[in-house]
Coordinates of C-alpha atoms and ligand atoms in Angstrom, one line a residue:
M1 CA -52.3 -35.0 -7.8
A2 CA -56.0 -35.3 -7.6
T3 CA -56.7 -32.1 -9.4
F4 CA -55.0 -30.0 -12.0
K5 CA -55.0 -26.4 -13.1
G6 CA -55.8 -25.5 -16.7
F7 CA -56.6 -22.5 -19.0
A8 CA -60.1 -22.9 -20.3
M9 CA -62.8 -21.7 -22.5
K10 CA -65.3 -20.8 -19.7
K11 CA -68.0 -20.2 -22.3
L12 CA -68.3 -18.4 -25.7
N13 CA -66.1 -15.3 -25.7
E14 CA -64.7 -15.9 -22.2
T15 CA -61.5 -17.6 -21.0
G16 CA -60.1 -18.3 -17.5
W17 CA -58.3 -20.7 -15.2
V18 CA -60.1 -23.7 -13.9
E19 CA -59.2 -26.5 -11.4
K20 CA -60.4 -29.9 -12.4
E21 CA -60.0 -33.6 -11.4
V22 CA -57.2 -35.4 -13.2
P23 CA -59.0 -37.7 -15.7
E24 CA -58.9 -41.4 -15.2
C25 CA -56.4 -43.3 -17.3
G26 CA -58.2 -46.1 -19.1
P27 CA -56.3 -49.4 -19.8
L28 CA -55.2 -48.3 -23.3
D29 CA -54.6 -44.7 -22.4
A30 CA -52.0 -42.3 -20.9
I31 CA -51.8 -39.2 -18.7
V32 CA -49.3 -36.7 -19.9
R33 CA -47.6 -33.6 -18.3
P34 CA -46.9 -31.0 -21.0
T35 CA -43.4 -29.6 -21.3
C36 CA -44.1 -27.3 -24.3
V37 CA -47.4 -26.1 -25.8
S38 CA -48.6 -23.7 -28.5
P39 CA -51.9 -22.0 -29.1
C40 CA -53.6 -22.5 -32.5
T41 CA -55.7 -20.2 -34.6
S42 CA -58.4 -22.8 -34.1
D43 CA -58.5 -22.0 -30.4
I44 CA -59.4 -18.5 -31.4
H45 CA -62.2 -19.6 -33.8
T46 CA -63.5 -21.9 -31.0
V47 CA -63.6 -19.2 -28.2
W48 CA -64.4 -16.0 -30.1
E49 CA -66.2 -17.1 -33.3
G50 CA -68.3 -20.0 -31.9
A51 CA -67.1 -22.2 -34.7
I52 CA -67.9 -25.4 -32.9
G53 CA -70.6 -24.0 -30.7
D54 CA -70.5 -23.3 -27.0
R55 CA -68.3 -25.2 -24.5
K56 CA -68.3 -24.8 -20.7
D57 CA -65.0 -24.8 -18.7
M58 CA -63.2 -26.8 -21.4
V59 CA -59.4 -26.7 -21.1
L60 CA -58.1 -25.3 -24.4
G61 CA -55.1 -26.3 -26.5
H62 CA -54.2 -29.2 -28.8
E63 CA -50.5 -28.7 -29.6
A64 CA -48.1 -30.3 -27.0
V65 CA -45.1 -32.4 -26.3
G66 CA -44.7 -33.8 -22.8
V67 CA -43.7 -36.5 -20.4
V68 CA -45.8 -39.6 -19.7
E69 CA -47.0 -39.6 -16.1
E70 CA -49.3 -42.7 -16.1
V71 CA -50.1 -45.5 -18.6
G72 CA -53.0 -48.0 -18.6
S73 CA -52.5 -51.7 -17.9
L74 CA -52.7 -52.7 -21.6
V75 CA -50.3 -50.1 -23.0
K76 CA -47.3 -51.9 -24.5
N77 CA -44.8 -49.4 -26.0
I78 CA -45.2 -46.2 -24.0
K79 CA -43.8 -46.1 -20.5
V80 CA -44.0 -43.7 -17.6
G81 CA -41.2 -41.1 -18.0
D82 CA -41.1 -41.2 -21.8
K83 CA -40.8 -37.9 -23.6
V84 CA -43.6 -37.9 -26.3
I85 CA -44.9 -36.0 -29.3
V86 CA -48.7 -35.6 -28.9
P87 CA -50.6 -35.3 -32.2
A88 CA -53.4 -32.7 -32.1
I89 CA -55.6 -35.4 -33.6
T90 CA -55.9 -38.7 -31.6
P91 CA -58.2 -41.0 -33.6
D92 CA -60.1 -44.1 -32.4
W93 CA -58.1 -46.4 -34.7
D94 CA -60.6 -49.3 -34.4
D95 CA -63.5 -47.1 -35.7
E96 CA -64.9 -47.8 -39.2
A97 CA -64.0 -44.4 -40.5
A98 CA -60.3 -45.2 -39.7
Q99 CA -60.7 -48.5 -41.5
R100 CA -62.0 -46.6 -44.5
G101 CA -58.9 -44.5 -44.5
Y102 CA -60.2 -41.4 -42.7
P103 CA -58.9 -41.6 -39.1
S104 CA -59.4 -37.9 -38.4
Q105 CA -63.2 -38.4 -38.9
T106 CA -63.6 -41.3 -36.5
T107 CA -66.9 -41.8 -34.6
E108 CA -68.3 -38.5 -36.1
P109 CA -67.2 -35.8 -38.5
L110 CA -64.0 -34.2 -37.0
G111 CA -64.2 -36.9 -34.2
G112 CA -60.5 -37.5 -34.2
W113 CA -60.1 -34.0 -32.9
K114 CA -60.7 -34.5 -29.2
F115 CA -58.4 -32.1 -27.3
S116 CA -60.2 -28.7 -26.9
N117 CA -63.2 -30.0 -28.9
F118 CA -64.8 -32.9 -27.1
K119 CA -62.6 -33.1 -24.0
D120 CA -60.1 -31.0 -22.1
G121 CA -57.1 -30.0 -24.1
V122 CA -53.4 -29.7 -23.3
F123 CA -53.3 -26.2 -21.7
G124 CA -53.2 -27.7 -18.2
E125 CA -50.8 -29.5 -15.8
R126 CA -52.0 -32.9 -17.0
F127 CA -54.1 -34.2 -19.9
H128 CA -55.5 -37.5 -21.0
V129 CA -54.5 -39.3 -24.3
N130 CA -56.7 -42.1 -25.7
L131 CA -55.0 -45.1 -27.3
A132 CA -51.5 -44.2 -26.1
D133 CA -49.6 -46.8 -28.3
A134 CA -51.3 -45.6 -31.5
N135 CA -51.4 -41.9 -30.7
L136 CA -48.1 -41.1 -29.0
A137 CA -44.8 -40.9 -30.7
L138 CA -41.5 -41.1 -28.7
M139 CA -39.5 -38.0 -29.0
P140 CA -36.5 -38.8 -31.2
E141 CA -33.0 -37.8 -30.3
G142 CA -32.0 -34.5 -31.8
L143 CA -35.5 -32.9 -32.0
T144 CA -36.2 -30.0 -29.7
D145 CA -39.5 -29.4 -27.9
E146 CA -39.9 -26.2 -30.0
A147 CA -39.5 -28.1 -33.2
A148 CA -41.6 -31.0 -32.2
V149 CA -44.6 -28.9 -31.1
M150 CA -44.7 -27.4 -34.6
L151 CA -45.3 -30.8 -36.1
V152 CA -48.3 -31.9 -34.2
D153 CA -50.8 -29.6 -36.0
M154 CA -49.1 -26.9 -38.1
W155 CA -46.9 -29.2 -40.2
S156 CA -49.3 -32.1 -40.2
T157 CA -52.2 -29.9 -41.4
G158 CA -50.3 -27.7 -43.8
M159 CA -48.5 -30.6 -45.4
M160 CA -51.8 -32.5 -45.7
G161 CA -53.0 -29.4 -47.6
S162 CA -50.2 -30.0 -50.2
E163 CA -50.6 -33.8 -50.2
N164 CA -54.3 -33.3 -51.0
A165 CA -53.6 -30.8 -53.8
N166 CA -52.5 -33.2 -56.5
I167 CA -49.4 -31.2 -57.2
P168 CA -47.7 -32.3 -60.4
L169 CA -43.9 -32.6 -60.4
G170 CA -42.7 -29.2 -61.7
G171 CA -46.3 -27.8 -61.4
S172 CA -47.5 -24.5 -60.0
V173 CA -49.2 -23.9 -56.7
L174 CA -50.9 -21.0 -55.0
V175 CA -51.1 -21.0 -51.2
I176 CA -53.6 -18.6 -49.9
G177 CA -52.7 -17.6 -46.3
I178 CA -49.2 -17.7 -44.9
G179 CA -49.7 -18.2 -41.2
A180 CA -48.1 -21.3 -39.7
V181 CA -50.5 -23.6 -41.6
G182 CA -50.0 -22.0 -45.0
L183 CA -46.2 -21.8 -44.5
S184 CA -46.2 -25.6 -43.7
A185 CA -48.2 -26.1 -46.9
I186 CA -45.5 -24.2 -48.8
A187 CA -42.8 -26.5 -47.3
G188 CA -44.9 -29.5 -48.3
A189 CA -45.5 -28.2 -51.8
A190 CA -41.8 -27.7 -52.3
L191 CA -41.0 -31.2 -51.0
L192 CA -43.7 -32.7 -53.3
G193 CA -42.0 -31.2 -56.3
A194 CA -43.8 -27.9 -57.1
A195 CA -41.7 -25.6 -59.2
D196 CA -43.6 -22.3 -58.9
I197 CA -45.1 -21.5 -55.5
Y198 CA -47.2 -18.3 -55.2
A199 CA -47.9 -17.3 -51.6
A200 CA -50.6 -14.9 -50.6
G201 CA -50.2 -13.0 -47.4
T202 CA -48.7 -9.8 -45.9
R203 CA -47.2 -10.2 -42.5
P204 CA -43.4 -9.5 -43.1
I205 CA -42.2 -12.3 -40.9
S206 CA -44.4 -14.8 -42.8
V207 CA -43.2 -13.5 -46.1
K208 CA -39.6 -14.1 -45.0
V209 CA -40.3 -17.7 -43.9
A210 CA -42.5 -18.3 -47.0
K211 CA -39.4 -17.6 -49.1
E212 CA -37.2 -19.8 -46.9
Y213 CA -39.7 -22.7 -47.2
G214 CA -39.8 -22.4 -51.0
A215 CA -42.2 -19.7 -52.1
T216 CA -41.1 -18.2 -55.4
E217 CA -43.5 -15.2 -55.5
I218 CA -45.4 -13.3 -52.9
I219 CA -48.9 -12.0 -53.6
N220 CA -50.3 -9.1 -51.5
Y221 CA -54.0 -9.9 -51.4
R222 CA -54.7 -6.3 -50.1
E223 CA -53.5 -4.7 -53.4
A224 CA -55.7 -6.6 -55.9
P225 CA -57.8 -9.8 -56.2
I226 CA -55.5 -12.8 -55.8
D227 CA -56.7 -14.4 -59.1
E228 CA -55.9 -11.3 -61.1
Q229 CA -52.4 -11.3 -59.7
V230 CA -52.0 -15.1 -60.3
R231 CA -53.3 -14.8 -63.9
E232 CA -50.9 -11.9 -64.6
A233 CA -47.9 -13.8 -63.1
T234 CA -48.7 -17.0 -65.2
D235 CA -49.5 -15.3 -68.5
G236 CA -53.2 -16.0 -68.0
A237 CA -52.7 -19.8 -67.4
G238 CA -53.5 -20.0 -63.7
V239 CA -52.1 -22.7 -61.4
D240 CA -52.3 -26.5 -61.1
S241 CA -53.1 -26.4 -57.4
V242 CA -54.5 -24.0 -54.8
I243 CA -54.2 -24.6 -51.1
I244 CA -56.5 -22.5 -49.0
A245 CA -55.0 -21.8 -45.5
G246 CA -56.5 -18.5 -44.7
G247 CA -58.8 -15.8 -46.1
N248 CA -62.5 -15.4 -45.7
L249 CA -65.8 -16.6 -47.1
T250 CA -66.4 -13.4 -49.0
N251 CA -63.5 -13.4 -51.5
T252 CA -61.3 -16.4 -51.0
W253 CA -63.2 -19.2 -52.7
K254 CA -63.9 -17.0 -55.7
E255 CA -60.3 -16.1 -55.9
A256 CA -59.2 -19.8 -55.5
V257 CA -61.5 -21.1 -58.2
A258 CA -60.6 -18.3 -60.6
S259 CA -56.9 -19.0 -60.1
T260 CA -57.1 -22.7 -60.9
K261 CA -56.5 -24.2 -64.3
A262 CA -59.2 -26.5 -65.7
G263 CA -58.4 -30.0 -64.2
G264 CA -56.6 -28.5 -61.2
T265 CA -57.3 -29.1 -57.5
I266 CA -58.3 -26.8 -54.7
S267 CA -57.3 -28.2 -51.3
N268 CA -58.8 -26.5 -48.3
V269 CA -57.4 -26.7 -44.8
N270 CA -58.9 -23.4 -43.5
Y271 CA -61.3 -23.7 -40.6
L272 CA -64.3 -21.9 -42.1
S273 CA -66.3 -19.6 -39.9
G274 CA -68.0 -16.2 -40.2
A275 CA -70.8 -17.2 -42.6
D276 CA -73.0 -20.3 -43.2
D277 CA -72.4 -20.8 -46.9
V278 CA -69.3 -21.4 -49.1
L279 CA -70.0 -19.7 -52.4
I280 CA -68.4 -21.3 -55.5
P281 CA -68.4 -19.0 -58.5
R282 CA -70.4 -20.7 -61.2
V283 CA -68.8 -19.3 -64.4
E284 CA -65.2 -19.5 -63.1
W285 CA -65.9 -23.1 -62.1
G286 CA -66.8 -23.8 -65.7
C287 CA -70.5 -24.0 -65.0
G288 CA -69.6 -27.0 -62.8
M289 CA -67.8 -28.8 -65.6
S290 CA -64.2 -27.6 -65.3
N291 CA -62.8 -30.7 -63.7
I292 CA -61.6 -28.4 -60.9
N293 CA -61.9 -30.6 -57.9
I294 CA -62.2 -29.4 -54.3
T295 CA -60.6 -31.5 -51.5
N296 CA -60.4 -30.8 -47.8
G297 CA -59.4 -32.5 -44.5
L298 CA -58.7 -32.4 -40.9
C299 CA -55.1 -32.6 -39.6
P300 CA -53.8 -36.2 -39.7
G301 CA -52.9 -37.5 -36.3
G302 CA -51.5 -40.7 -34.8
R303 CA -48.0 -42.0 -34.1
V304 CA -46.8 -42.9 -37.6
R305 CA -47.7 -39.4 -38.9
M306 CA -45.7 -37.8 -36.1
E307 CA -42.7 -40.1 -36.7
R308 CA -42.6 -39.3 -40.4
L309 CA -42.8 -35.5 -39.8
A310 CA -40.1 -35.8 -37.2
R311 CA -37.9 -37.6 -39.8
L312 CA -38.5 -34.8 -42.3
A313 CA -37.2 -32.3 -39.7
L314 CA -34.3 -34.5 -38.6
T315 CA -33.2 -35.0 -42.2
N316 CA -33.3 -31.2 -42.7
R317 CA -35.9 -31.2 -45.4
A318 CA -37.3 -28.1 -43.7
D319 CA -36.9 -26.5 -40.3
P320 CA -40.1 -26.5 -38.1
E321 CA -38.5 -24.0 -35.7
L322 CA -38.7 -21.2 -38.3
L323 CA -42.4 -21.0 -37.4
V324 CA -41.7 -20.1 -33.7
T325 CA -41.5 -16.3 -33.3
H326 CA -42.5 -15.8 -29.6
R327 CA -41.3 -17.8 -26.6
F328 CA -42.9 -17.8 -23.1
K329 CA -41.9 -19.8 -19.9
G330 CA -44.3 -21.1 -17.3
L331 CA -47.8 -22.5 -17.3
E332 CA -49.4 -19.2 -16.4
K333 CA -48.0 -17.6 -19.6
I334 CA -50.4 -19.7 -21.7
E335 CA -52.9 -17.0 -21.2
D336 CA -50.6 -14.4 -22.7
A337 CA -49.6 -16.7 -25.6
L338 CA -53.3 -17.3 -26.5
Y339 CA -54.2 -13.6 -26.4
L340 CA -51.1 -12.9 -28.6
M341 CA -52.4 -15.5 -31.1
K342 CA -55.8 -13.7 -31.0
D343 CA -54.2 -10.3 -31.7
K344 CA -51.8 -11.5 -34.4
P345 CA -49.2 -8.8 -34.3
K346 CA -47.2 -8.3 -37.5
D347 CA -44.1 -10.1 -36.1
L348 CA -46.1 -13.2 -35.0
I349 CA -46.2 -16.6 -36.6
K350 CA -46.5 -18.9 -33.6
P351 CA -45.8 -18.5 -29.9
I352 CA -44.8 -21.4 -27.7
V353 CA -44.9 -21.8 -23.9
K354 CA -42.3 -24.0 -22.2
I355 CA -43.4 -25.5 -19.0
D356 CA -41.1 -27.0 -16.3
Ligands
NDP1 P1 -53.1 -17.2 -39.5 O1 -54.3 -16.4 -39.0 O2 -51.8 -17.1 -38.8 O3 -52.9 -16.9 -41.0 C1 -53.9 -16.6 -41.9 C2 -53.3 -16.1 -43.2 O4 -54.4 -15.7 -44.0 C3 -52.4 -14.9 -43.0 O5 -51.3 -15.0 -43.9 C4 -53.3 -13.8 -43.5 O6 -52.6 -12.7 -44.1 C5 -54.1 -14.5 -44.6 N1 -55.3 -13.8 -44.9 C6 -56.1 -13.0 -44.1 N2 -57.1 -12.5 -44.9 C7 -56.9 -12.9 -46.1 C8 -57.6 -12.6 -47.4 N3 -58.7 -11.9 -47.4 N4 -57.1 -13.2 -48.5 C9 -56.0 -14.0 -48.4 N5 -55.3 -14.2 -47.3 C10 -55.7 -13.7 -46.2 O7 -53.7 -18.7 -39.4 P2 -53.0 -20.1 -39.2 O8 -52.0 -20.3 -40.3 O9 -52.6 -20.3 -37.8 O10 -54.2 -21.1 -39.6 C11 -54.9 -21.0 -40.8 C12 -56.2 -21.7 -40.8 O11 -56.0 -23.2 -40.6 C13 -57.1 -21.3 -39.6 O12 -58.4 -21.2 -40.1 C14 -57.0 -22.5 -38.7 O13 -58.1 -22.5 -37.8 C15 -57.0 -23.6 -39.6 N6 -56.5 -24.9 -39.2 C16 -57.1 -26.0 -39.7 C17 -56.7 -27.3 -39.3 C18 -57.2 -28.4 -40.0 O14 -57.1 -29.5 -39.5 N7 -57.8 -28.4 -41.2 C19 -55.7 -27.4 -38.2 C20 -55.1 -26.2 -37.8 C21 -55.5 -25.0 -38.2 P3 -51.6 -11.7 -43.3 O15 -50.2 -12.2 -43.7 O16 -52.0 -10.4 -44.0 O17 -51.9 -11.7 -41.9
ZN2 ZN1 -55.1 -26.5 -34.4

């Protein structure tokens, strides 16, 4: 196949199908045919909010599992025909940022995020993966496509949110936003030993899964400011850790800071858009002296991360398939799935598209 069809961002605020040349497979790389993909809220920020600027005819999507069609001459462990889990983030592992411990930030800030950012993504008949041995994980026995595609970005990002949140064993956590990312943060917080997990969100299907993943109390952010509700629920104490996985730049940061105990941690995974500045409330932040630390990060990628998340699923620590609410079949349905993600109906967490 010299060309492939893909669903693309044609320019800001416009999507459509494109026909492109199949990319060349470098000596360390692979070409993969997707068998299951899922749109991400980040695709929505990219196309309709201009969060990373304009792109022209860029194939969207960064959540996929698939079958290897071609490998470069120096690839050792991945073979043509292998079923693989493809991390959303595919770092340059020899870069200095990777050696400093930040592989998602290789070559430039957010540089490990290549699919649907710097190059064509996974919403096509074929896509290119850099450093196949380091970035592709073999699909283990017993894991379905649906489960595996929830690991590559949702679990990896949400669970990083909890890993970065310094959660004390038996401590308290507030997760703001219970889309697929926030839900994964709840699962991570529970696995890391949080006792009390407050979850802010309203979509009924998300509320249900939040409880199944370990949330102990649901906060409806539409009824009153989140921090007021958290303070009330904790007898004024606040929580040890806050994970931001949703919300906006008008209220959320204020509510997060005002919910956190002195010495606590706020861990952001939300992709900020809609305004240029993040406003940290001075007094609630202890005039800058409260020891409330703010951390953030881009989804971790690479083979070992995927293997570990797959082990979590296979050992029944949590069920990734709980995130999948809508199922489509056929490449052309990617368009419907993306627009569903844009509309966010009340019964949606994540759609997936199976491709033959
Ligand atoms: P969703 O849109 O599915 O979920 C957002 C959640 O935020 C919902 O629960 C929504 O509530 C809630 N929310 C909306 N407004 C408010 C508010 N004012 N206060 C509190 N909560 C609010 O998003 P996803 O879970 O798919 O993604 C979450 C974020 O993570 C996105 O910004 C996405 O781009 C980003 N992301 C970041 C990555 C990274 O590497 N750091 C990787 C992948 C995604 P309701 O239940 O009412 O709808
Ligand atoms: Zn994403």
